[in-house]
XYZ file of C-alpha atoms in Angstrom:
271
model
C 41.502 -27.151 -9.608
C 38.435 -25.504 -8.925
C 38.485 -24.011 -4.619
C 35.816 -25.932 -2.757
C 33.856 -24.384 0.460
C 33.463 -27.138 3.078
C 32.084 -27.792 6.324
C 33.787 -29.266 9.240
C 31.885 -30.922 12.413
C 33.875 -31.773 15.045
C 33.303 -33.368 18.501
C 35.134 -35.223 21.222
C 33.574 -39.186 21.577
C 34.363 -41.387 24.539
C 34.926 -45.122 22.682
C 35.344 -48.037 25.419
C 36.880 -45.219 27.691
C 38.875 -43.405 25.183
C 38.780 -39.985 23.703
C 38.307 -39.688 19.904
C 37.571 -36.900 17.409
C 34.505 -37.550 15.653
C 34.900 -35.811 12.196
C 32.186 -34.847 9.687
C 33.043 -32.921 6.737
C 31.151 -31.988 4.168
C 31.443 -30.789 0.667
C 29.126 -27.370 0.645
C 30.679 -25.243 -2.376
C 27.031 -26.213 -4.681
C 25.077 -24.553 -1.417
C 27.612 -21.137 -1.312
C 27.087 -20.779 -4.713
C 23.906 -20.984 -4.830
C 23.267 -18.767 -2.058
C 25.579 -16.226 -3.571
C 23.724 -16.445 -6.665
C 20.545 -15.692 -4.271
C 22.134 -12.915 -3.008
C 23.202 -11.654 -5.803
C 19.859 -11.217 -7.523
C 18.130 -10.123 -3.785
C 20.305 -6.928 -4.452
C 19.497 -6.455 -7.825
C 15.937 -6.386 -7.386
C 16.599 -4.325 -4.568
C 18.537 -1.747 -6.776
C 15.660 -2.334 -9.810
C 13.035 -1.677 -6.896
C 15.068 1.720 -6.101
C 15.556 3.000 -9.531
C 12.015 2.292 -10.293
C 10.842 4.114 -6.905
C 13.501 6.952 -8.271
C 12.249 7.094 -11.897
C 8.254 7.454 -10.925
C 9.281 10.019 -8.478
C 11.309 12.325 -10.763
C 8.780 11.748 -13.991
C 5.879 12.547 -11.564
C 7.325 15.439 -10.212
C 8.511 16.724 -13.161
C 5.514 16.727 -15.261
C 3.840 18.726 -12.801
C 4.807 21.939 -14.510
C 3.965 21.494 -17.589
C 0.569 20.002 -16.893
C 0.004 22.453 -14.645
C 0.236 25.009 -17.451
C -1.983 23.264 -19.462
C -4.690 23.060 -17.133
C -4.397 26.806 -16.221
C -4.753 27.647 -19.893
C -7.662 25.262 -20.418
C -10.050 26.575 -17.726
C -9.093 29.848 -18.711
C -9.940 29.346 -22.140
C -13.169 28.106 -20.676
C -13.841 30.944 -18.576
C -13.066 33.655 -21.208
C -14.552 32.171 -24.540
C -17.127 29.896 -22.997
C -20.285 30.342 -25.945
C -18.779 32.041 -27.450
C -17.396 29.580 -29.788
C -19.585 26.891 -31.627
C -20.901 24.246 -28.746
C -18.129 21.368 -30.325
C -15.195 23.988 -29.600
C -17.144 24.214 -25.748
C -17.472 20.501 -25.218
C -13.930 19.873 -26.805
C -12.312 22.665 -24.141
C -14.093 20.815 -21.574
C -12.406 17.673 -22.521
C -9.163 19.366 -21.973
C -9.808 20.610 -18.872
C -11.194 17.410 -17.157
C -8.193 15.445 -18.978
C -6.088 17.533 -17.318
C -7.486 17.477 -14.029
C -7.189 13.815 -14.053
C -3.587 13.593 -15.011
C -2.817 15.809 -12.209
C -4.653 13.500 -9.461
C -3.340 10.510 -10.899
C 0.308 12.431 -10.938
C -0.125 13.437 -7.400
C -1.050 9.654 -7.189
C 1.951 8.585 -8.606
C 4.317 10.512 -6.639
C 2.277 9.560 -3.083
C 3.229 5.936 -3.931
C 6.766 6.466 -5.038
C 7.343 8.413 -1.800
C 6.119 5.372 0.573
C 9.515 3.934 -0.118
C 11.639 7.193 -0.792
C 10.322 9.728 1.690
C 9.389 6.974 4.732
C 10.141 7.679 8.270
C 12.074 5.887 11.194
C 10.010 3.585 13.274
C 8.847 5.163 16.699
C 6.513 3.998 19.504
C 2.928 4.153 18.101
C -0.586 4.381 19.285
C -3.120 2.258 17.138
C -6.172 3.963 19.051
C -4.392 7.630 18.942
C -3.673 6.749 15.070
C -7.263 5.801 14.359
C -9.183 8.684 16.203
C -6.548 10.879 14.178
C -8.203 9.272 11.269
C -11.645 9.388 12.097
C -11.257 13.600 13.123
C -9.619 13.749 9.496
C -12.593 12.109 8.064
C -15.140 13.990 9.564
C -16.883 15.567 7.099
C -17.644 12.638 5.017
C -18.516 10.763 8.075
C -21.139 13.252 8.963
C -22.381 13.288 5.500
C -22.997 9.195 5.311
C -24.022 9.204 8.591
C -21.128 6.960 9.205
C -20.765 4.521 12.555
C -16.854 3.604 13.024
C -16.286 1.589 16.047
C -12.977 -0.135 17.059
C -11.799 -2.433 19.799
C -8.548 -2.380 21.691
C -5.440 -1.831 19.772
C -1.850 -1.804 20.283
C 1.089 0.090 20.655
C 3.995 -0.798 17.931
C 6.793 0.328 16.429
C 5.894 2.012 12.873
C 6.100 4.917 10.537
C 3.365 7.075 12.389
C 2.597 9.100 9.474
C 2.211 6.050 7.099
C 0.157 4.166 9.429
C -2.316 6.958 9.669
C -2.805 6.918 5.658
C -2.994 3.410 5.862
C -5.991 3.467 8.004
C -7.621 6.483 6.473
C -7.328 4.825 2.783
C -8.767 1.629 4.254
C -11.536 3.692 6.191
C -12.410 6.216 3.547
C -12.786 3.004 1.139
C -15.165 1.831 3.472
C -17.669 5.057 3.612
C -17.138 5.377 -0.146
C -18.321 2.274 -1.583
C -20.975 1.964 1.034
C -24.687 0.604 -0.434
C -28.035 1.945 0.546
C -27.341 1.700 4.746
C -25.229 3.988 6.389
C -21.586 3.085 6.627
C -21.009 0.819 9.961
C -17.388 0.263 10.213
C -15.490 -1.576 12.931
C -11.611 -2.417 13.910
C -10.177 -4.693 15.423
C -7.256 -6.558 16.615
C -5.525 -9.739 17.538
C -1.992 -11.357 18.076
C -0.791 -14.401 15.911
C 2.411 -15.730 15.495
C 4.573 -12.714 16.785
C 2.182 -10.598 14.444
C -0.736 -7.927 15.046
C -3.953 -8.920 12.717
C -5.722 -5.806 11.910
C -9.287 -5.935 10.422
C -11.929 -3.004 9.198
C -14.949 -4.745 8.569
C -17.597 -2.567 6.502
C -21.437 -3.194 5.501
C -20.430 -2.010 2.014
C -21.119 -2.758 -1.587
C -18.659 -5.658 -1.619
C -16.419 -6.763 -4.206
C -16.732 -9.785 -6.746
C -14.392 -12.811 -6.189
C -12.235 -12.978 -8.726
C -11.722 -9.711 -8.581
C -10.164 -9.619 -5.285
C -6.465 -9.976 -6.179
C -6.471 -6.837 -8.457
C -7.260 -4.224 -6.057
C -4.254 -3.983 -4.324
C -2.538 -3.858 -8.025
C -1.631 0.197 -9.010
C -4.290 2.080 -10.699
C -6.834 -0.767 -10.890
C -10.627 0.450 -11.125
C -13.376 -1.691 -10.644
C -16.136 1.062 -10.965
C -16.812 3.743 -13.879
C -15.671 7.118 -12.829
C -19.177 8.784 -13.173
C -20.005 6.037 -10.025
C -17.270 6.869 -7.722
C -14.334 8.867 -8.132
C -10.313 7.995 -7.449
C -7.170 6.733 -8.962
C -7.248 3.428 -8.282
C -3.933 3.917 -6.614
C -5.224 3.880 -2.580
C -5.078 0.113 -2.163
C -1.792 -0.132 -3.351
C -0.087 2.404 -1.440
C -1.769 0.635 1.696
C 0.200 -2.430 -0.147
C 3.587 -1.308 0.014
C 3.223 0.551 3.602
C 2.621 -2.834 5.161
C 5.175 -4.623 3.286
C 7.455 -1.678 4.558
C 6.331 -2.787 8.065
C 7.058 -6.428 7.158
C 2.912 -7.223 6.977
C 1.144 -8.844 4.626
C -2.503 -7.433 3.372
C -6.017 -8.735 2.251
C -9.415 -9.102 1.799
C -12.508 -11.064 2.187
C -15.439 -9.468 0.303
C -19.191 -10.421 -0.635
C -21.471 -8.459 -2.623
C -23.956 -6.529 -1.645
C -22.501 -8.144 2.265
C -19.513 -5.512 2.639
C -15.533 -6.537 2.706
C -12.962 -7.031 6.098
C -9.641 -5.956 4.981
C -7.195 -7.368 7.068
C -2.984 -6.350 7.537
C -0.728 -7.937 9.411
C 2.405 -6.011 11.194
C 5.466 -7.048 12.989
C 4.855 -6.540 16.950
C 8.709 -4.624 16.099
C 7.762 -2.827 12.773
């Protein structure tokens, strides 16, 4: 006979002054099972999550070398026998070279995203203001070149990976004086409480982005420009993705064109 998990309710009743035990049992062996079955498969995504975190780690960082070489060998073939091959053997060397370059960025891409999971810190006390002005001091060359205004309201103090939350902001924010349209970039955060959570928005005058394309850009290495209009691997959104899903958040977006977007995380008051 097949063992059965049940559940046993008991309390004391007082029946025309007497004492009785008032008994409820039930027959919960379909519930464990099912909830071990749950379990079960929570870990093994887990572990598939892991390996997969593992394997784009180790084949990022180990085609480094190799690429690297070919690079180096490109440009110098560029350098040294620029014209003086036949103009197809000059554009063809150039192809090489910006290939190359390319696959090293997105590489470096690669192994930034693995390492959000891998190579993430312990949660400490952190400053949203100190975090941001960190941010805005990092980006102050571009900021000076768009003529960029970034404003922010009051922001908390949480517990979080320091270090991620300050490339989480400065993908977000460098997005934002990127894909800015004719005006100068005016950027502002803010903050609010809801539900036990922190809502974080950065609200830009930018280009905007289409509706229905609004779901892909947190996907990995999703472009919704040409290169030769702005540069990038497509990979910035989703590492901002998986750093606030590390923090137990959520992330999105509300976006016009030619308007601007408001991203917008949410993050455990905790972590």
């Amino acid at each position: 006979m097949a063992e059965k998990k049940v559940q046993l309710a008991v309390n004391v009743i007082e029946i025309h002054g007497k004492k009785m035990l008032h008994v409820i049992c039930r027959d919960i062996t379909q519930y464990k099972q099912s909830e071990a079955k749950l379990k079960k498969m929570i870990d093994e995504l887990s572990y598939s999550n892991r390996e997969l975190e593992q394997f784009a780690y180790v084949a990022s960082h180990d085609l480094q070398e190799p690429l690297r070489m070919v690079a180096s060998f490109a440009q110098l073939l560029s350098k040294r026998y620029s014209g003086q091959l036949d103009s197809d053997a000059d554009e063809f060397i150039d192809y090489i070279v910006d290939g190359a370059t390319r696959m090293q960025s997105l590489i470096n891409a690669l192994l930034e995203f693995s390492r959000v999971g891998t190579r993430g810190k312990e949660f400490a006390p952190t400053d949203m203001q100190a975090v941001v002005e960190e941010v805005i001091k990092n980006l102050k060359i571009s900021v000076q070149e768009t003529k960029a205004q970034i404003t922010y309201g009051e922001l908390p103090k949480i517990m979080a990976d320091t270090s991620q939350l300050i490339q989480l902001f400065q993908n977000l924010v460098a997005n934002a004086i990127k894909f800015h349209g004719d005006a100068p970039p005016k950027i502002h955060i803010e903050a609010y409480c809801q539900d036990k959570q922190w809502v974080i928005s950065i609200c830009d005058n930018g280009i905007g982005i289409e509706e229905e394309h609004l779901d892909r850009v947190f996907q990995i290495f999703q472009r919704l420009h040409k290169r030769d209009q702005y540069d990038g691997t497509g990979i910035g959104l989703a590492i901002c993705k998986k750093i606030v899903e590390r923090h137990g958040g959520q992330i999105w977006v509300d976006s016009a064109p030619k308007i601007g977007s408001t991203f917008y995380f949410s993050i455990t008051d905790e972590g």
